[in-house]
Short mmCIF file of C-alpha atoms and ligand atoms in Angstrom, two decimals:
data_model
loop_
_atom_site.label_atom_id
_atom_site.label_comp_id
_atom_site.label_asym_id
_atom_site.label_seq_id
_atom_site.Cartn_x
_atom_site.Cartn_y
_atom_site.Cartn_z
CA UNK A 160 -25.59 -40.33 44.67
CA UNK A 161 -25.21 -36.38 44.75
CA UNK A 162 -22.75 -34.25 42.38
CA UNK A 163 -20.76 -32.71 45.03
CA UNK A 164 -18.93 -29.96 42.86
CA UNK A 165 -17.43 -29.14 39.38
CA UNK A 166 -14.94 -26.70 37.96
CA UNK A 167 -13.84 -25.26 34.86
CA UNK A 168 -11.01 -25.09 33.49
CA UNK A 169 -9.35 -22.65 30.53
CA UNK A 170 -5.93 -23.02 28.85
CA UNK A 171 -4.09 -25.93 27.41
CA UNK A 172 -0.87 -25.52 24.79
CA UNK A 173 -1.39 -22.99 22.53
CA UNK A 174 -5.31 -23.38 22.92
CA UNK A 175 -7.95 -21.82 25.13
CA UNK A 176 -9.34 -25.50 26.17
CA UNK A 177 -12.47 -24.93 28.33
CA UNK A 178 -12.80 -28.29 30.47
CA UNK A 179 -15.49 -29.17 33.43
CA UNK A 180 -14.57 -31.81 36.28
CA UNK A 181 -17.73 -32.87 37.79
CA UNK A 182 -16.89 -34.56 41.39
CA UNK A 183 -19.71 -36.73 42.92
CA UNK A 184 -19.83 -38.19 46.84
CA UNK A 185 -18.99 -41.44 45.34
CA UNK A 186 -15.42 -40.38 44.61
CA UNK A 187 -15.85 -40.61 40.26
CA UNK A 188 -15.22 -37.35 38.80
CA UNK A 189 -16.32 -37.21 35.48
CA UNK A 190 -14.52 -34.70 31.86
CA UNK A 191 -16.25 -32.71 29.75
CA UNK A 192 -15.15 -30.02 26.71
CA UNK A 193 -17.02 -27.23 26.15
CA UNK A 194 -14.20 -25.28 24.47
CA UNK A 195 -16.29 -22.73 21.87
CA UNK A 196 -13.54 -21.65 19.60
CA UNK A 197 -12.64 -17.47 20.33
CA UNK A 198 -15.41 -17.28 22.19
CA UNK A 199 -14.47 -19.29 25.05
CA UNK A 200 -14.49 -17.33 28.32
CA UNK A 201 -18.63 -17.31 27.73
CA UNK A 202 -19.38 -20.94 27.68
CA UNK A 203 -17.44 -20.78 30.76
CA UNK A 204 -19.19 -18.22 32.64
CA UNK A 205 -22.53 -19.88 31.46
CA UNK A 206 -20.99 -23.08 33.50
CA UNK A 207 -19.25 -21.04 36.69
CA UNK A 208 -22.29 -18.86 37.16
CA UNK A 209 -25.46 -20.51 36.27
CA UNK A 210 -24.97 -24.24 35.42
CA UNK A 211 -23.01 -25.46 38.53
CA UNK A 212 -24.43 -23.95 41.16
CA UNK A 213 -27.34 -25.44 39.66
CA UNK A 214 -27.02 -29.09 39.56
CA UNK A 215 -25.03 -29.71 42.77
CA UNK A 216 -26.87 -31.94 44.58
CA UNK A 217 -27.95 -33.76 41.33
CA UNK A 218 -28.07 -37.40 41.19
CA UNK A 219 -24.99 -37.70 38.45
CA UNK A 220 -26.93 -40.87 36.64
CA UNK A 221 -30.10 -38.79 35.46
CA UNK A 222 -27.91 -37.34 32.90
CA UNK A 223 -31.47 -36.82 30.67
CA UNK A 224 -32.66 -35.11 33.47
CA UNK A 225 -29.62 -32.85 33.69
CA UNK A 226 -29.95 -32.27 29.90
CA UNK A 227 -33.71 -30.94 29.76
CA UNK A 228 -33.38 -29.11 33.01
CA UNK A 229 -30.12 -27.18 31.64
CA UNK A 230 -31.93 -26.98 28.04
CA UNK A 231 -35.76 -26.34 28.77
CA UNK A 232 -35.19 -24.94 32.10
CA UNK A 233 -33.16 -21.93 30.16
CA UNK A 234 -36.57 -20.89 28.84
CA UNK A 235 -34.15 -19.33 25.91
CA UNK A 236 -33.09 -22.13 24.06
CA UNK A 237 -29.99 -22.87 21.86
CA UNK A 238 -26.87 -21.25 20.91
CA UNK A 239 -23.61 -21.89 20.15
CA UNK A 240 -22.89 -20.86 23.94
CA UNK A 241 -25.34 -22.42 25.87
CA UNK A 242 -25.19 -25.65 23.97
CA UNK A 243 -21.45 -25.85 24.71
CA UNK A 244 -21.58 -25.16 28.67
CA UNK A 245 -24.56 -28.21 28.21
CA UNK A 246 -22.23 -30.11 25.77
CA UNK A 247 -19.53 -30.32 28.59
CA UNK A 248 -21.85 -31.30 31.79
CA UNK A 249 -23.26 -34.24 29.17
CA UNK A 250 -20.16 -35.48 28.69
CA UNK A 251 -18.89 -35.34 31.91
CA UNK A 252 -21.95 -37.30 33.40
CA UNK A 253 -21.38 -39.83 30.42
CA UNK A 254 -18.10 -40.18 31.52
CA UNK A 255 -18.85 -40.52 35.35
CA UNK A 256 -21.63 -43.07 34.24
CA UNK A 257 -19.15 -45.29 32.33
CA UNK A 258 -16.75 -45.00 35.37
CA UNK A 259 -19.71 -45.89 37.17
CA UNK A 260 -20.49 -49.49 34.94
CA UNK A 261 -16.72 -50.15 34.55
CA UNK A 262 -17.21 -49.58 31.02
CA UNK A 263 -15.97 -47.67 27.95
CA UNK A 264 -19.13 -45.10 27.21
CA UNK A 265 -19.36 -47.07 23.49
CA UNK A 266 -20.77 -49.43 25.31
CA UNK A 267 -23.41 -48.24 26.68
CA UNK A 268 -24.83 -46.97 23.42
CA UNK A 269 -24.94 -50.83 22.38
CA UNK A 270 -21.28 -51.54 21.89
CA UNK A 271 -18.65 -51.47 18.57
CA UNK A 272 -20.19 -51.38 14.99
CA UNK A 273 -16.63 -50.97 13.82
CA UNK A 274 -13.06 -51.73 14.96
CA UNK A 275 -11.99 -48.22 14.55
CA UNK A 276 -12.70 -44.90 12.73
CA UNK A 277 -11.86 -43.11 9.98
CA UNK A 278 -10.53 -39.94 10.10
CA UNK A 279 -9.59 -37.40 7.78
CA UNK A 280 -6.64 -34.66 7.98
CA UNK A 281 -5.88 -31.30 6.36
CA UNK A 282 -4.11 -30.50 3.83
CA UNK A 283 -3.42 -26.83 2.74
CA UNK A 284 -1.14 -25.32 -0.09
CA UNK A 285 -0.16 -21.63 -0.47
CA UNK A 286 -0.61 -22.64 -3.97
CA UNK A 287 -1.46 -26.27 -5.74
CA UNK A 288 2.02 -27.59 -5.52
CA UNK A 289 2.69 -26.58 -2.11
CA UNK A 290 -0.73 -28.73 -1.70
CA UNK A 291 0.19 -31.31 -3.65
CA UNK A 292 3.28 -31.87 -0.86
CA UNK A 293 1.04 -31.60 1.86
CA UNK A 294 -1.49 -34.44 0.66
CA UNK A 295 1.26 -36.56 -0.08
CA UNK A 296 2.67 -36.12 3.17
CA UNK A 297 -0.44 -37.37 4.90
CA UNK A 298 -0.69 -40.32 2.58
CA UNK A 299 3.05 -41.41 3.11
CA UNK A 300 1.38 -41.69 7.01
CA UNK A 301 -1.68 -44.03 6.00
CA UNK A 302 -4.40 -41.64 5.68
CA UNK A 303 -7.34 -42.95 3.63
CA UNK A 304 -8.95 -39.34 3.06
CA UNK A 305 -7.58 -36.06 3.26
CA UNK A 306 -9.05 -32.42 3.16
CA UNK A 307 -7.82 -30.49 0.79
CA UNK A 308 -7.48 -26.37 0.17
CA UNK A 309 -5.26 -24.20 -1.59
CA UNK A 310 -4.34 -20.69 -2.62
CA UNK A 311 -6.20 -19.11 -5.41
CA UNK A 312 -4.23 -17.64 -7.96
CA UNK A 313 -4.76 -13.71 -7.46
CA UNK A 314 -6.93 -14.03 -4.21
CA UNK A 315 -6.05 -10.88 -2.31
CA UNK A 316 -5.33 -12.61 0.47
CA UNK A 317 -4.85 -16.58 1.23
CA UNK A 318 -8.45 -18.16 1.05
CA UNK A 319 -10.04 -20.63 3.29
CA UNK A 320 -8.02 -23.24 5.08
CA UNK A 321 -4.34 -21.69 3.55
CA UNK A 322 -1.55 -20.76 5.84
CA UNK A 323 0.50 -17.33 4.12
CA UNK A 324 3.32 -19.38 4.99
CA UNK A 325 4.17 -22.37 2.18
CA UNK A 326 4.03 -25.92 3.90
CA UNK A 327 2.61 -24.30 7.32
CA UNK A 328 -0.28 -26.80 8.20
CA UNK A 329 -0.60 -26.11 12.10
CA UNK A 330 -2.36 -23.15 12.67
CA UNK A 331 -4.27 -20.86 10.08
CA UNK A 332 -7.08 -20.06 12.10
CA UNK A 333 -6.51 -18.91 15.64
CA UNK A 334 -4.65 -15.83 15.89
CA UNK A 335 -3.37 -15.00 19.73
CA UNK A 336 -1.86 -11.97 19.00
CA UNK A 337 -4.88 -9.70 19.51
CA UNK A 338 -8.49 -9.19 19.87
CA UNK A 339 -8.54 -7.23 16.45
CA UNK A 340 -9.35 -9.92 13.76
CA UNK A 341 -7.19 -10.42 10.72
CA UNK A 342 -9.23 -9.45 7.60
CA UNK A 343 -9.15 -11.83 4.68
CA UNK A 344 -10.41 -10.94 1.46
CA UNK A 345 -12.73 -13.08 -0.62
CA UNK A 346 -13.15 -13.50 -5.02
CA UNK A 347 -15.49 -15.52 -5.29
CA UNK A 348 -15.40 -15.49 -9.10
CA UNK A 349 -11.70 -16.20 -8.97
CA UNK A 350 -12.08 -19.46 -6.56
CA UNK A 351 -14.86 -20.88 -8.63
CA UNK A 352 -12.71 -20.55 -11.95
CA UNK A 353 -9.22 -21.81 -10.56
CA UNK A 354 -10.89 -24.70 -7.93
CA UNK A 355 -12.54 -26.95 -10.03
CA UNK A 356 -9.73 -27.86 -12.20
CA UNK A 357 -7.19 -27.64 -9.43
CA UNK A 358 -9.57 -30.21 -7.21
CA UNK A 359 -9.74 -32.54 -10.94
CA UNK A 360 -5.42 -32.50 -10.81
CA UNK A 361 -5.10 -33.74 -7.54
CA UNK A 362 -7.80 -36.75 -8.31
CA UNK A 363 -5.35 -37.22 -11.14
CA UNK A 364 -2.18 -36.98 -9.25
CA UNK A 365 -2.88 -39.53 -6.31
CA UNK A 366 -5.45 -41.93 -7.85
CA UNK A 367 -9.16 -43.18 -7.69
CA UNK A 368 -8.80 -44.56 -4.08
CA UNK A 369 -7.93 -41.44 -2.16
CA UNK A 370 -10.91 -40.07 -0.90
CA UNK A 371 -10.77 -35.98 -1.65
CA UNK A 372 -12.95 -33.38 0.96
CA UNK A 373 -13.14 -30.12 0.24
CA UNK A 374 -14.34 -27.06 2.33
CA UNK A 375 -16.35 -24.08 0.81
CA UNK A 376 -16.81 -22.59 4.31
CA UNK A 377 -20.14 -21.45 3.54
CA UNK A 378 -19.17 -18.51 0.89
CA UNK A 379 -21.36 -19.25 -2.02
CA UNK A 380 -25.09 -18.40 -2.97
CA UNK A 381 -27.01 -21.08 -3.84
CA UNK A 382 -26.76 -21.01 -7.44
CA UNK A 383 -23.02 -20.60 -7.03
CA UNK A 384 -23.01 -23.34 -5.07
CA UNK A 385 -24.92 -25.68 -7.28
CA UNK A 386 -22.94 -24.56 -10.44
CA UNK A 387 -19.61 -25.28 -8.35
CA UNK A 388 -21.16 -29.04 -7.21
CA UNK A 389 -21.90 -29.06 -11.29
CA UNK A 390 -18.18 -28.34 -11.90
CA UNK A 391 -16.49 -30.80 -9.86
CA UNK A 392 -19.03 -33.67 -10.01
CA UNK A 393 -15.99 -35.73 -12.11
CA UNK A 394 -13.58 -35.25 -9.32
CA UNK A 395 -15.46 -37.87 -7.53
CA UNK A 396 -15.10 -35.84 -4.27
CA UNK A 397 -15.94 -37.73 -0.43
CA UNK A 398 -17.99 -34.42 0.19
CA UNK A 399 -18.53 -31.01 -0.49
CA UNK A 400 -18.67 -29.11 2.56
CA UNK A 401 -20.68 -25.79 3.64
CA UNK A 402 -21.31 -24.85 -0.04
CA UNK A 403 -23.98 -22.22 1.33
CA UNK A 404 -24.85 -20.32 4.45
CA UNK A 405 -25.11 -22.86 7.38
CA UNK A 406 -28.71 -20.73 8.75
CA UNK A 407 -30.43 -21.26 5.00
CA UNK A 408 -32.20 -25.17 5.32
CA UNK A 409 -33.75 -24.60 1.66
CA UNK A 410 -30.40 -23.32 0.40
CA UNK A 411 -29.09 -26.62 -1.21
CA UNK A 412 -32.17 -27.58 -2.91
CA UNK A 413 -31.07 -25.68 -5.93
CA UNK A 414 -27.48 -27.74 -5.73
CA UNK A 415 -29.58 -31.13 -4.97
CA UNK A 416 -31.49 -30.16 -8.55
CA UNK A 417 -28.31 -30.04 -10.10
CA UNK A 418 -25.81 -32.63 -8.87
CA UNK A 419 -24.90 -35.69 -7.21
CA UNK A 420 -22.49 -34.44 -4.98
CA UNK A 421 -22.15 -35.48 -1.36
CA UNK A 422 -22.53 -32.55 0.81
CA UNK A 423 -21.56 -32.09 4.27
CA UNK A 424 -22.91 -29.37 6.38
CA UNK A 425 -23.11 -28.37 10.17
CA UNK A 426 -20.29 -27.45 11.85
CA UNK A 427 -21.93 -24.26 13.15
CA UNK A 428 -24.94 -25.76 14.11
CA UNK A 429 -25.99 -26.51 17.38
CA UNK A 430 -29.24 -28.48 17.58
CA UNK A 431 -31.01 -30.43 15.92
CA UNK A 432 -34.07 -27.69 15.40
CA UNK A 433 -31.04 -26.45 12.51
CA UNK A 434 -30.42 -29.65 10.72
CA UNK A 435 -34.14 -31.73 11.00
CA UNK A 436 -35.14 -30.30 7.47
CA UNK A 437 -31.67 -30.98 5.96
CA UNK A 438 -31.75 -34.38 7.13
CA UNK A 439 -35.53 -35.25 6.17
CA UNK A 440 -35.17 -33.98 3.37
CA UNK A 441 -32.12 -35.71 1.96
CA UNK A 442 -30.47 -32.32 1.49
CA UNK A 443 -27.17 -33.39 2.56
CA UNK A 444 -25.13 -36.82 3.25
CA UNK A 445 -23.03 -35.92 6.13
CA UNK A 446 -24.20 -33.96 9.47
CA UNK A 447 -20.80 -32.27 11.02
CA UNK A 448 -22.55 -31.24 14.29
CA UNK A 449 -19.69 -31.98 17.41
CA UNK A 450 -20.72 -33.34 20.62
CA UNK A 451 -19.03 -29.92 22.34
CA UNK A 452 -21.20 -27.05 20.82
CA UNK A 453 -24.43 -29.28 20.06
CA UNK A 454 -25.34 -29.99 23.40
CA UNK A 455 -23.20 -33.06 24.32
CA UNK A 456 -23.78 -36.70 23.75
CA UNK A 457 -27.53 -36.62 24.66
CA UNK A 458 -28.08 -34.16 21.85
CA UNK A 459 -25.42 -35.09 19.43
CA UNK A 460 -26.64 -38.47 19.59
CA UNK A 461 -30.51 -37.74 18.91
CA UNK A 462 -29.15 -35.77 15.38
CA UNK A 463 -26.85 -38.78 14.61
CA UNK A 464 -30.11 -41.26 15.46
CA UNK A 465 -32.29 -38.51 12.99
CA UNK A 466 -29.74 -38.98 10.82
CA UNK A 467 -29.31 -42.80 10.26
CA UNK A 468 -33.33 -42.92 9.47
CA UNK A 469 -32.39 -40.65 6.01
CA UNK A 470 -29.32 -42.72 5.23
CA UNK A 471 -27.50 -39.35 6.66
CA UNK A 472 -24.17 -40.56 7.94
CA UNK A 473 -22.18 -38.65 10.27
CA UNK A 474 -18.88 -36.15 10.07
CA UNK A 475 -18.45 -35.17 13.14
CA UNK A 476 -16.52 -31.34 13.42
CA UNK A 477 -12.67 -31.86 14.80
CA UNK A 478 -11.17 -28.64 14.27
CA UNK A 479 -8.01 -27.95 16.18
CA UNK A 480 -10.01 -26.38 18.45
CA UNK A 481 -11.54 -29.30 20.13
CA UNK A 482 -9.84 -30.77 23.09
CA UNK A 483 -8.98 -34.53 23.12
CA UNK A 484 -11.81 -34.61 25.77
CA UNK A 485 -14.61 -33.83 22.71
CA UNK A 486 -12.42 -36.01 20.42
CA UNK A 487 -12.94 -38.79 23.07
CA UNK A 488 -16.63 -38.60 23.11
CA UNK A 489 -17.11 -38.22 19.36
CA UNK A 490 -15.01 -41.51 19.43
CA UNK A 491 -17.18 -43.40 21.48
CA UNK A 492 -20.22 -42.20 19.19
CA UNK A 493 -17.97 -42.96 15.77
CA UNK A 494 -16.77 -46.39 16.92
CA UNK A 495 -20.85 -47.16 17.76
CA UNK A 496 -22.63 -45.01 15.22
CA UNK A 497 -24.62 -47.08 12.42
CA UNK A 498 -24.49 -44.52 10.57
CA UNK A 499 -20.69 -43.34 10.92
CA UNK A 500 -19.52 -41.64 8.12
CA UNK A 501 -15.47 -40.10 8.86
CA UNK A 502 -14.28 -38.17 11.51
CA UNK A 503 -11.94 -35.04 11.21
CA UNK A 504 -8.99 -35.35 13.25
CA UNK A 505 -6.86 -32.32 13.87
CA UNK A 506 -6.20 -32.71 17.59
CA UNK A 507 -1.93 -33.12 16.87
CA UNK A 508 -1.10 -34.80 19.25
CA UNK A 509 1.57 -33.48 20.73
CA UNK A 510 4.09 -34.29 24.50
CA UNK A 511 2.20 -30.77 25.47
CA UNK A 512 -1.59 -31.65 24.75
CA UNK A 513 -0.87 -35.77 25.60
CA UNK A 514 0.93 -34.51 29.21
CA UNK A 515 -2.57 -32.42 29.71
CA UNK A 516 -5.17 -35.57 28.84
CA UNK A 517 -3.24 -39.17 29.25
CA UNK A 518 -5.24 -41.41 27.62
CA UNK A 519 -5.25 -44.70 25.60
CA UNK A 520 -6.74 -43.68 22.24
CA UNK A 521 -4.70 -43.75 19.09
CA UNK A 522 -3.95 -43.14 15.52
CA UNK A 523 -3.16 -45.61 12.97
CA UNK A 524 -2.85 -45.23 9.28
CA UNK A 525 -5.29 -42.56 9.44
CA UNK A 526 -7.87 -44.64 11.79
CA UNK A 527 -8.47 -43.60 15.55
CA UNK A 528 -9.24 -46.81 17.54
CA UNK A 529 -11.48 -45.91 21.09
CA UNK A 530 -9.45 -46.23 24.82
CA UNK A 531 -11.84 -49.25 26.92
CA UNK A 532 -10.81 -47.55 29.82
CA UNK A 533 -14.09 -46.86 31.96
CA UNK A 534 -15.95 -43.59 31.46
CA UNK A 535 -14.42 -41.27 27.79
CA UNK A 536 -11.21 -42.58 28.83
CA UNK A 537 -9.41 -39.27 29.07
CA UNK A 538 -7.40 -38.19 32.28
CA UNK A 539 -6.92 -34.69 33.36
CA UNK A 540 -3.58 -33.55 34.69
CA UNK A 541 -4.11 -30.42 36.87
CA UNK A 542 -1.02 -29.99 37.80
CA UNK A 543 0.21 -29.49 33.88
CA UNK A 544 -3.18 -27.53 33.67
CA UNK A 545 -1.08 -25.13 36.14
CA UNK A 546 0.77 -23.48 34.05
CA UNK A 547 -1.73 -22.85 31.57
CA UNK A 548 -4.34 -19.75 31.16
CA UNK A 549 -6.24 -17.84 29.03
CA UNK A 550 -5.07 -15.78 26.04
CA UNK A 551 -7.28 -13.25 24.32
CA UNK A 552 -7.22 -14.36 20.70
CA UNK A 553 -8.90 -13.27 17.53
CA UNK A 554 -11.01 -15.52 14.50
CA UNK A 555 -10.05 -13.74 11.01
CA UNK A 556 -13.11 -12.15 9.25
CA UNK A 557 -13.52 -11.65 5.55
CA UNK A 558 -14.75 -8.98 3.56
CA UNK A 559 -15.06 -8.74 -0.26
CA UNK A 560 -12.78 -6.56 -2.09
CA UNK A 561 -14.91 -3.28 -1.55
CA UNK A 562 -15.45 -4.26 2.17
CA UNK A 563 -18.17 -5.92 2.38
CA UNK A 564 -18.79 -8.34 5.04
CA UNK A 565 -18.85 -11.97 4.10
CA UNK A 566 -18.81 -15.64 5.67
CA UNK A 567 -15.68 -16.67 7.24
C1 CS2 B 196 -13.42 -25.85 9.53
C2 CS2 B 196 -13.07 -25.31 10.87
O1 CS2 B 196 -12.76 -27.93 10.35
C3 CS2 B 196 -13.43 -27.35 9.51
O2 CS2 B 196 -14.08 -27.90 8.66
O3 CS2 B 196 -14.49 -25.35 8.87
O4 CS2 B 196 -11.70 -25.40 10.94
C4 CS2 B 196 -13.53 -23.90 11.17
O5 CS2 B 196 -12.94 -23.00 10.29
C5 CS2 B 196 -13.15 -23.53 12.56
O6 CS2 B 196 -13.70 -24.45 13.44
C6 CS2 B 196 -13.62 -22.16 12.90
O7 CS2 B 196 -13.33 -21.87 14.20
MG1 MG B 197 -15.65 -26.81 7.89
#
């Protein structure tokens, strides 16, 4: 069995989706995602002008194979770019080889752990009450855990996670009016003093059951971040994500030393060379890695197998960013995973993005049960994909109040 051809794909509604159809000589085509959020024209090249080319003629089923020839056979490893453009061959061939078995790509990690998985939404507030509304709205819909962030209370500008606009929850970060980035402006004194309590009045508002996330987006120092863990240790929080840099693996030994927290870390990463310490060392209790910018399944799933041997559990990254093709695979991995922890779910899914990707996955009361269609069990329209194309968009930046540059 030969791959035959594969293209790429970039557009979808209101996102730059980048998405790979791998065709073999058998007739199975296999999906893959390997959408790298405002960056993703480069994953793209990376797959039109050095992966493909490459692996036609490939026998589809040695999808290890594939993996270390695309990985070692870069001689430079890693990256956010390259491990996307590998992320969305993987997941193609895993799709391709569940086609192949008439079976749902769950099981062919060892079948179900769980019936379904949960996820976890966003809720945002240009100030506490405005979030206060937003959380309840996702509980009126069945969610068991929610994400929470709000407006600071003379931040310059909106903070992490906050729309400008009250009770606007759809799209804060993307900004496709121009290449110049929006510049946000960061106190960090002023988020650590309001935070804490406003975190401690939701856990009063809605109760001892709602499980409460919250996102630091990597803006404190490490003894920041351990006397902010210290601070809202009593709101009995799901995690603490990104309280530090993301590059920094001894960074959150100082929090460890000082509270009980669960922290989450790892969006950004993209192996497993960037989380192995974290992990071994019981540094953290959730790895957010996704399947799109860590390599794909074959990579993802050697962090989440890591993982499980530390009593690490897994959060896998589901920014609005990722297409329902990523969502798909992380799916398969969440509905199998030992070690599952939650799974953030912000692909809204709308007639646009569900026209795009048919498929028989769904969301209940704030759990996503797995399609057991063959293969990811995501379709591809092309001829909706028609219409689409991409747009030159922009990531905000932030800067402290005398311009310095700072984490996003
Ligand atoms: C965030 C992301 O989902 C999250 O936890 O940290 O939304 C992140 O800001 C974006 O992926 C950045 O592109
Ligand atoms: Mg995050």
């Amino acid at each position: 069995m030969k791959i035959t051809g594969a293209k790429v794909f970039i557009g979808g509604p209101g996102k730059n989706y980048v998405t790979v159809k791998i065709m073999t000589d058998a007739g199975v085509f296999g999906l893959g995602d390997g959408t790298l959020n405002s960056r993703e024209t480069l994953p793209a090249a990376y797959l039109q002008d050095y992966l493909i080319p490459a692996i036609i003629g490939m026998d589809p089923r040695n999808s290890e194979d594939i993996w270390q020839f695309m990985y070692r056979g870069a001689y430079f490893r890693k990256g956010p770019i390259a491990m996307a453009a590998f992320g969305a061959i993987d997941m193609a061939l895993w799709d391709i080889k569940g086609k192949l078995a008439n079976m749902p790509v769950y099981q062919l990690f060892g079948g179900k752990s769980r019936t379904a998985a949960m996820v976890y939404a966003h809720a945002t507030g240009a100030d506490l009450d405005d979030l206060m509304t937003s959380v309840q709205h996702y509980v009126d819909q069945g969610y068991k855990a929610v994400r929470v962030q709000c407006g600071i209370p003379g931040m310059p500008t909106a903070g992490y996670g906050v729309s400008e606009t009250k009770g606007d929850v759809a799209n804060y970060i993307t900004d496709f009016s121009g290449i110049q980035p929006k510049v946000e402006v960061w106190d960090t004194g002023r988020y650590m003093r309001y935070m804490p309590d406003a975190l401690m009045q939701i856990r009063e508002r809605f109760g001892p059951e709602l499980k409460i996330l919250h996102d630091v987006h990597h803006r404190l120092t490490p003894r920041e971040a351990a006397a902010f863990a210290k601070a809202v240790e009593p709101v009995d929080l799901f995690w603490l994500e990104g309280p530090t840099p993301a590059e920094d693996q001894d960074a959150l030994k100082l929090l460890r030393q000082h509270s009980t927290v669960p922290v989450a870390i790892g969006e950004v990463f993209n192996s497993i060379w960037e989380c192995n310490k974290l992990i071994e060392q019981n540094l953290i209790d959730f790895i957010r890695v996704s399947v799109t910018y860590a390599g794909g399944i074959t990579h993802a799933k050697r962090i989440v197998d890591l993982a499980g041997l530390h009593n690490v559990r897994t959060g896998f990254h589901g920014a609005p960013s990722h297409s329902p093709i990523s969502m798909a695979a992380q799916a398969h991995l969440n509905v199998w995973a030992p070690n599952f922890g939650i799974q953030e779910y912000l692909v809204l899914g709308t007639p646009e993005c569900d026209a795009l990707f048919p498929s028989d996955h769904y969301l209940e009361n704030g759990m996503f049960y797995v399609s057991d269609a063959p293969g990811l069990g995501v379709e591809f329209n092309e001829d909706e994909a028609a219409q689409y194309s991409y747009k030159a968009g922009s990531h905000p930046i932030v800067r402290l109040e005398d311009g310095t540059m700072w984490d996003y």
